[in-house]
Tab-separated table of N, CA and C in Angstrom:
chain	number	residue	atom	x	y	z
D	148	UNK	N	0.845	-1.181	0.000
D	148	UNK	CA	0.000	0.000	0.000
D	148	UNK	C	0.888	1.241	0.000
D	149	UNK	N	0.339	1.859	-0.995
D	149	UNK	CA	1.508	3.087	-0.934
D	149	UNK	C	0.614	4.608	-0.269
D	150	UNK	N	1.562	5.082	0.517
D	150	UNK	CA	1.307	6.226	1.396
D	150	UNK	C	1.873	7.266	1.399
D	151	UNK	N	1.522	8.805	1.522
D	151	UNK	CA	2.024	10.007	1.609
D	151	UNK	C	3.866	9.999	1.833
D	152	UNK	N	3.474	9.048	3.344
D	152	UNK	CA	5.119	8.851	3.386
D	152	UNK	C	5.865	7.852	2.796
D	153	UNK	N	5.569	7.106	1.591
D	153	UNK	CA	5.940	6.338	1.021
D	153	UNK	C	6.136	7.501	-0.256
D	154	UNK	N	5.403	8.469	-0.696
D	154	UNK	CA	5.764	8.882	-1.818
D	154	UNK	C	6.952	10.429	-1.378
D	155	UNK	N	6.247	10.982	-0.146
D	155	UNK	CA	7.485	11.323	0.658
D	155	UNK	C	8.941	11.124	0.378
D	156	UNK	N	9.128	9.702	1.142
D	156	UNK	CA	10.361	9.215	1.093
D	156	UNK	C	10.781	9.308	-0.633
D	157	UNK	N	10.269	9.007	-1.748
D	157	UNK	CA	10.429	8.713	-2.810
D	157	UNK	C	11.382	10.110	-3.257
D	158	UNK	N	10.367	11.306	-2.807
D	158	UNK	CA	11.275	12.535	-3.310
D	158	UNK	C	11.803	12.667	-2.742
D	159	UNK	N	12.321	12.533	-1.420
D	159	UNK	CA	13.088	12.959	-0.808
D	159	UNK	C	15.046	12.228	-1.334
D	160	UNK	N	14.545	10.846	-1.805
D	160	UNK	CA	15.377	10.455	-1.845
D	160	UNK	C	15.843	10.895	-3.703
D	161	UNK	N	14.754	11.891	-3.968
D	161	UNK	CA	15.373	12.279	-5.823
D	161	UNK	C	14.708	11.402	-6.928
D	162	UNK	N	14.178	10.399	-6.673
D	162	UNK	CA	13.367	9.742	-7.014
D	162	UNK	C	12.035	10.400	-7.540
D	163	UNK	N	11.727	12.111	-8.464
D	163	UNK	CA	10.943	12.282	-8.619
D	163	UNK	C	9.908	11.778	-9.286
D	164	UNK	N	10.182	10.704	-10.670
D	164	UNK	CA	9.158	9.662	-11.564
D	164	UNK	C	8.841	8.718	-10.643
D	165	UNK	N	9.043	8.518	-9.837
D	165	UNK	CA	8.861	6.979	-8.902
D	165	UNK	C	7.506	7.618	-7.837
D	166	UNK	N	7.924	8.951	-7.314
D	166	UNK	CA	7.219	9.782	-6.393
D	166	UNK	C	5.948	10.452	-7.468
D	167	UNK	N	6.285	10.556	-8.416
D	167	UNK	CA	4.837	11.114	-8.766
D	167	UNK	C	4.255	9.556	-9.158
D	168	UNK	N	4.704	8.660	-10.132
D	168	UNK	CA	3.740	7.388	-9.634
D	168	UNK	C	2.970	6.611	-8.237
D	169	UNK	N	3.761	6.895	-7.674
D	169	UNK	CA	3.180	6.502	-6.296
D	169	UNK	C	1.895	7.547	-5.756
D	170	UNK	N	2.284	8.681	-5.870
D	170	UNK	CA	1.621	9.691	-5.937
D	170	UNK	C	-0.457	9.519	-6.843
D	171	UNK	N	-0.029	8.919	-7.614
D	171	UNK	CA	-0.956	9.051	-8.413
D	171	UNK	C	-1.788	7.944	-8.333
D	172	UNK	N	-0.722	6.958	-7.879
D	172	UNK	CA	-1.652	5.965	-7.545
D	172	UNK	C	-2.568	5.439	-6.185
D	173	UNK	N	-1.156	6.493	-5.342
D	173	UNK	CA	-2.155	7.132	-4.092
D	173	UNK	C	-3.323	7.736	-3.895
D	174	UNK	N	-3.345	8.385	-5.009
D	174	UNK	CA	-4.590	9.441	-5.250
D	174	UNK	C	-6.115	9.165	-5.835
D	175	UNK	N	-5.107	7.647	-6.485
D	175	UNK	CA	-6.390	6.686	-7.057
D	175	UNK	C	-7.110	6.058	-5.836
D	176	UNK	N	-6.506	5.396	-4.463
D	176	UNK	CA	-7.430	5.040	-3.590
D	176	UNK	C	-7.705	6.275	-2.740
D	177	UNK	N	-7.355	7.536	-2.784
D	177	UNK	CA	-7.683	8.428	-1.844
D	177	UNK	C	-7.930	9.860	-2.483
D	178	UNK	N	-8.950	10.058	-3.269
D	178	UNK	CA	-8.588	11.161	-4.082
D	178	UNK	C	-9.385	12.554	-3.123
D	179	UNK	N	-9.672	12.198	-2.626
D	179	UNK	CA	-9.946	13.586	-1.289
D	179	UNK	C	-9.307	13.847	-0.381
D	180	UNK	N	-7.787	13.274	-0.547
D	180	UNK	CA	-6.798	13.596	0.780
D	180	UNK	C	-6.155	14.981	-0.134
D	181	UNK	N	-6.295	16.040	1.162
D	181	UNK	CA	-5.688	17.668	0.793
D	181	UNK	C	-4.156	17.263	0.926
D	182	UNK	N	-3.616	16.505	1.887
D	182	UNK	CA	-2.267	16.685	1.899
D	182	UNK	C	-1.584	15.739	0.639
D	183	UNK	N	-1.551	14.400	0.214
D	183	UNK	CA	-1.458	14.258	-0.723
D	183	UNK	C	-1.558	15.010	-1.895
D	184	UNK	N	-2.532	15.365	-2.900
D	184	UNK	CA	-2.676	16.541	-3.175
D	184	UNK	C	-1.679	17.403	-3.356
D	185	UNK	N	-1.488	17.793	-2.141
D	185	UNK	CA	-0.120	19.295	-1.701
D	185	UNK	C	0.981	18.583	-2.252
D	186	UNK	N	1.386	17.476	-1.839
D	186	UNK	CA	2.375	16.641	-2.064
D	186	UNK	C	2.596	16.494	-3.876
D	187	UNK	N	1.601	16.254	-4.479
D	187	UNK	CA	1.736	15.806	-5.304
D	187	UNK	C	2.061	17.173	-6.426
D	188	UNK	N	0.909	18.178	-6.029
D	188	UNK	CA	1.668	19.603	-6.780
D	188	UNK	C	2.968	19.784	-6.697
D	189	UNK	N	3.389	19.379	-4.940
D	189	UNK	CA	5.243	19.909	-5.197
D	189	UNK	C	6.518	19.075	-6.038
D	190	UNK	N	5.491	17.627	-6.695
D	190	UNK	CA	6.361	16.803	-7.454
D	190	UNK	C	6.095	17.218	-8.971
D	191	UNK	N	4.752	17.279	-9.068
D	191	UNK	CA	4.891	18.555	-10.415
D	191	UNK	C	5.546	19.061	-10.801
D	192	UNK	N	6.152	20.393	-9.674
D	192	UNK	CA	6.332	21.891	-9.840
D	192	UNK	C	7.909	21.399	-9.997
D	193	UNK	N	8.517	20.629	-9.340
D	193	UNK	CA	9.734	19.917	-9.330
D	193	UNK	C	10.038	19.072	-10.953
D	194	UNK	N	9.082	18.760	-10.876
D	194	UNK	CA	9.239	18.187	-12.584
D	194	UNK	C	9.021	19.212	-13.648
D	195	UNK	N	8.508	20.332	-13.376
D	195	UNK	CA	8.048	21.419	-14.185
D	195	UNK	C	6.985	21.254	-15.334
D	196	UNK	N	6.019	20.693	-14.524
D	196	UNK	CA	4.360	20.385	-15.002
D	196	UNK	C	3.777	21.753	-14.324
D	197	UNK	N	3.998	23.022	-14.527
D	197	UNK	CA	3.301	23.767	-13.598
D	197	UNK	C	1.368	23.487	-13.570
D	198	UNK	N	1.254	23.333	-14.741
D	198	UNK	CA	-0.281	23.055	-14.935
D	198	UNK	C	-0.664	21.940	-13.944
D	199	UNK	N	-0.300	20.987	-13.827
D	199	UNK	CA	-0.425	19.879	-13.044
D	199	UNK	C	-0.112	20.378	-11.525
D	200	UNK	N	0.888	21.149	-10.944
D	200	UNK	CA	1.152	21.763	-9.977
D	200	UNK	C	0.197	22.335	-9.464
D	201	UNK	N	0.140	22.760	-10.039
D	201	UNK	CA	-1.531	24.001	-9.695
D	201	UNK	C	-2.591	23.581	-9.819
D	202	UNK	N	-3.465	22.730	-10.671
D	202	UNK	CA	-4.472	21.633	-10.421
D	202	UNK	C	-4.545	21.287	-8.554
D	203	UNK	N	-3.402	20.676	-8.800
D	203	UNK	CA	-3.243	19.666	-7.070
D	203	UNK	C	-3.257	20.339	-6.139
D	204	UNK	N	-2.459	21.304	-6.259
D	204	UNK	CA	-2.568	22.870	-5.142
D	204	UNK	C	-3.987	23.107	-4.813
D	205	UNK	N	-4.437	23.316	-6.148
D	205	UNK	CA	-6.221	23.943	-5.958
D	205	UNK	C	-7.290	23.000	-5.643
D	206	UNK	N	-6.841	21.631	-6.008
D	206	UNK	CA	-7.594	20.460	-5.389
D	206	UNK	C	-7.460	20.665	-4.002
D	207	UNK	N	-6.185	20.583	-3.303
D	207	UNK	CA	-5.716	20.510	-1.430
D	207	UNK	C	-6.907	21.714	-1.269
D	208	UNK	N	-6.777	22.813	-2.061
D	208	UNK	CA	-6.690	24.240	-1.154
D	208	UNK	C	-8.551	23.766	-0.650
D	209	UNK	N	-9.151	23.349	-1.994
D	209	UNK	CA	-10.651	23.109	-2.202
D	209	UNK	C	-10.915	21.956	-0.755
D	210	UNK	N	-10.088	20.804	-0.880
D	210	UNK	CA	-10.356	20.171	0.053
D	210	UNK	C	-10.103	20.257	1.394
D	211	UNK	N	-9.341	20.991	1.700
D	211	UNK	CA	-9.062	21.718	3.365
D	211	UNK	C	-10.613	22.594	3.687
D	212	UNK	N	-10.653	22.235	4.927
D	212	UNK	CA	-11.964	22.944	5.676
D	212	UNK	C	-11.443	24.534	5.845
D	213	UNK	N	-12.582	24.772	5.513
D	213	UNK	CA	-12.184	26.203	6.656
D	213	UNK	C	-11.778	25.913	7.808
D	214	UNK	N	-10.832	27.501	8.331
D	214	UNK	CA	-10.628	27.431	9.447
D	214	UNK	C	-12.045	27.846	10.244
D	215	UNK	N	-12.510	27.169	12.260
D	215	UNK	CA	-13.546	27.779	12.491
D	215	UNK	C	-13.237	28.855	12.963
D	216	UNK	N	-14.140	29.762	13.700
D	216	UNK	CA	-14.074	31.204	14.076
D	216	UNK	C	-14.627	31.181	15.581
């Protein structure tokens, strides 16, 4: 099962094609997680997909709650 910190570790270790697959396929069993998402724009923006970057950004931003008051 692949996880945030499984695709995490992936970039971290430079592994950006490995990290956006994992990524994506993360996203296939969880496609309403905001932090994934976040994650996955910054493997984009790193690959220089900005379009794709910004999609995922605006997916997280959509799926984060408001803050309450």
């Amino acid at each position: 099962v692949l996880s945030q910190g499984h695709v995490a570790a992936l970039l971290a270790s430079g592994d950006r094609q490995g990290a956006r697959e994992a990524a994506v396929a993360a996203l296939a069993r969880s496609p309403r997680d905001a932090a994934l998402h976040l994650l996955t724009s910054r493997i984009a923006d790193r690959q220089g997909d900005r379009r794709a970057a910004i999609d995922h950004a605006a997916r997280a931003v959509a799926l984060t709650p408001a803050p309450r008051r």
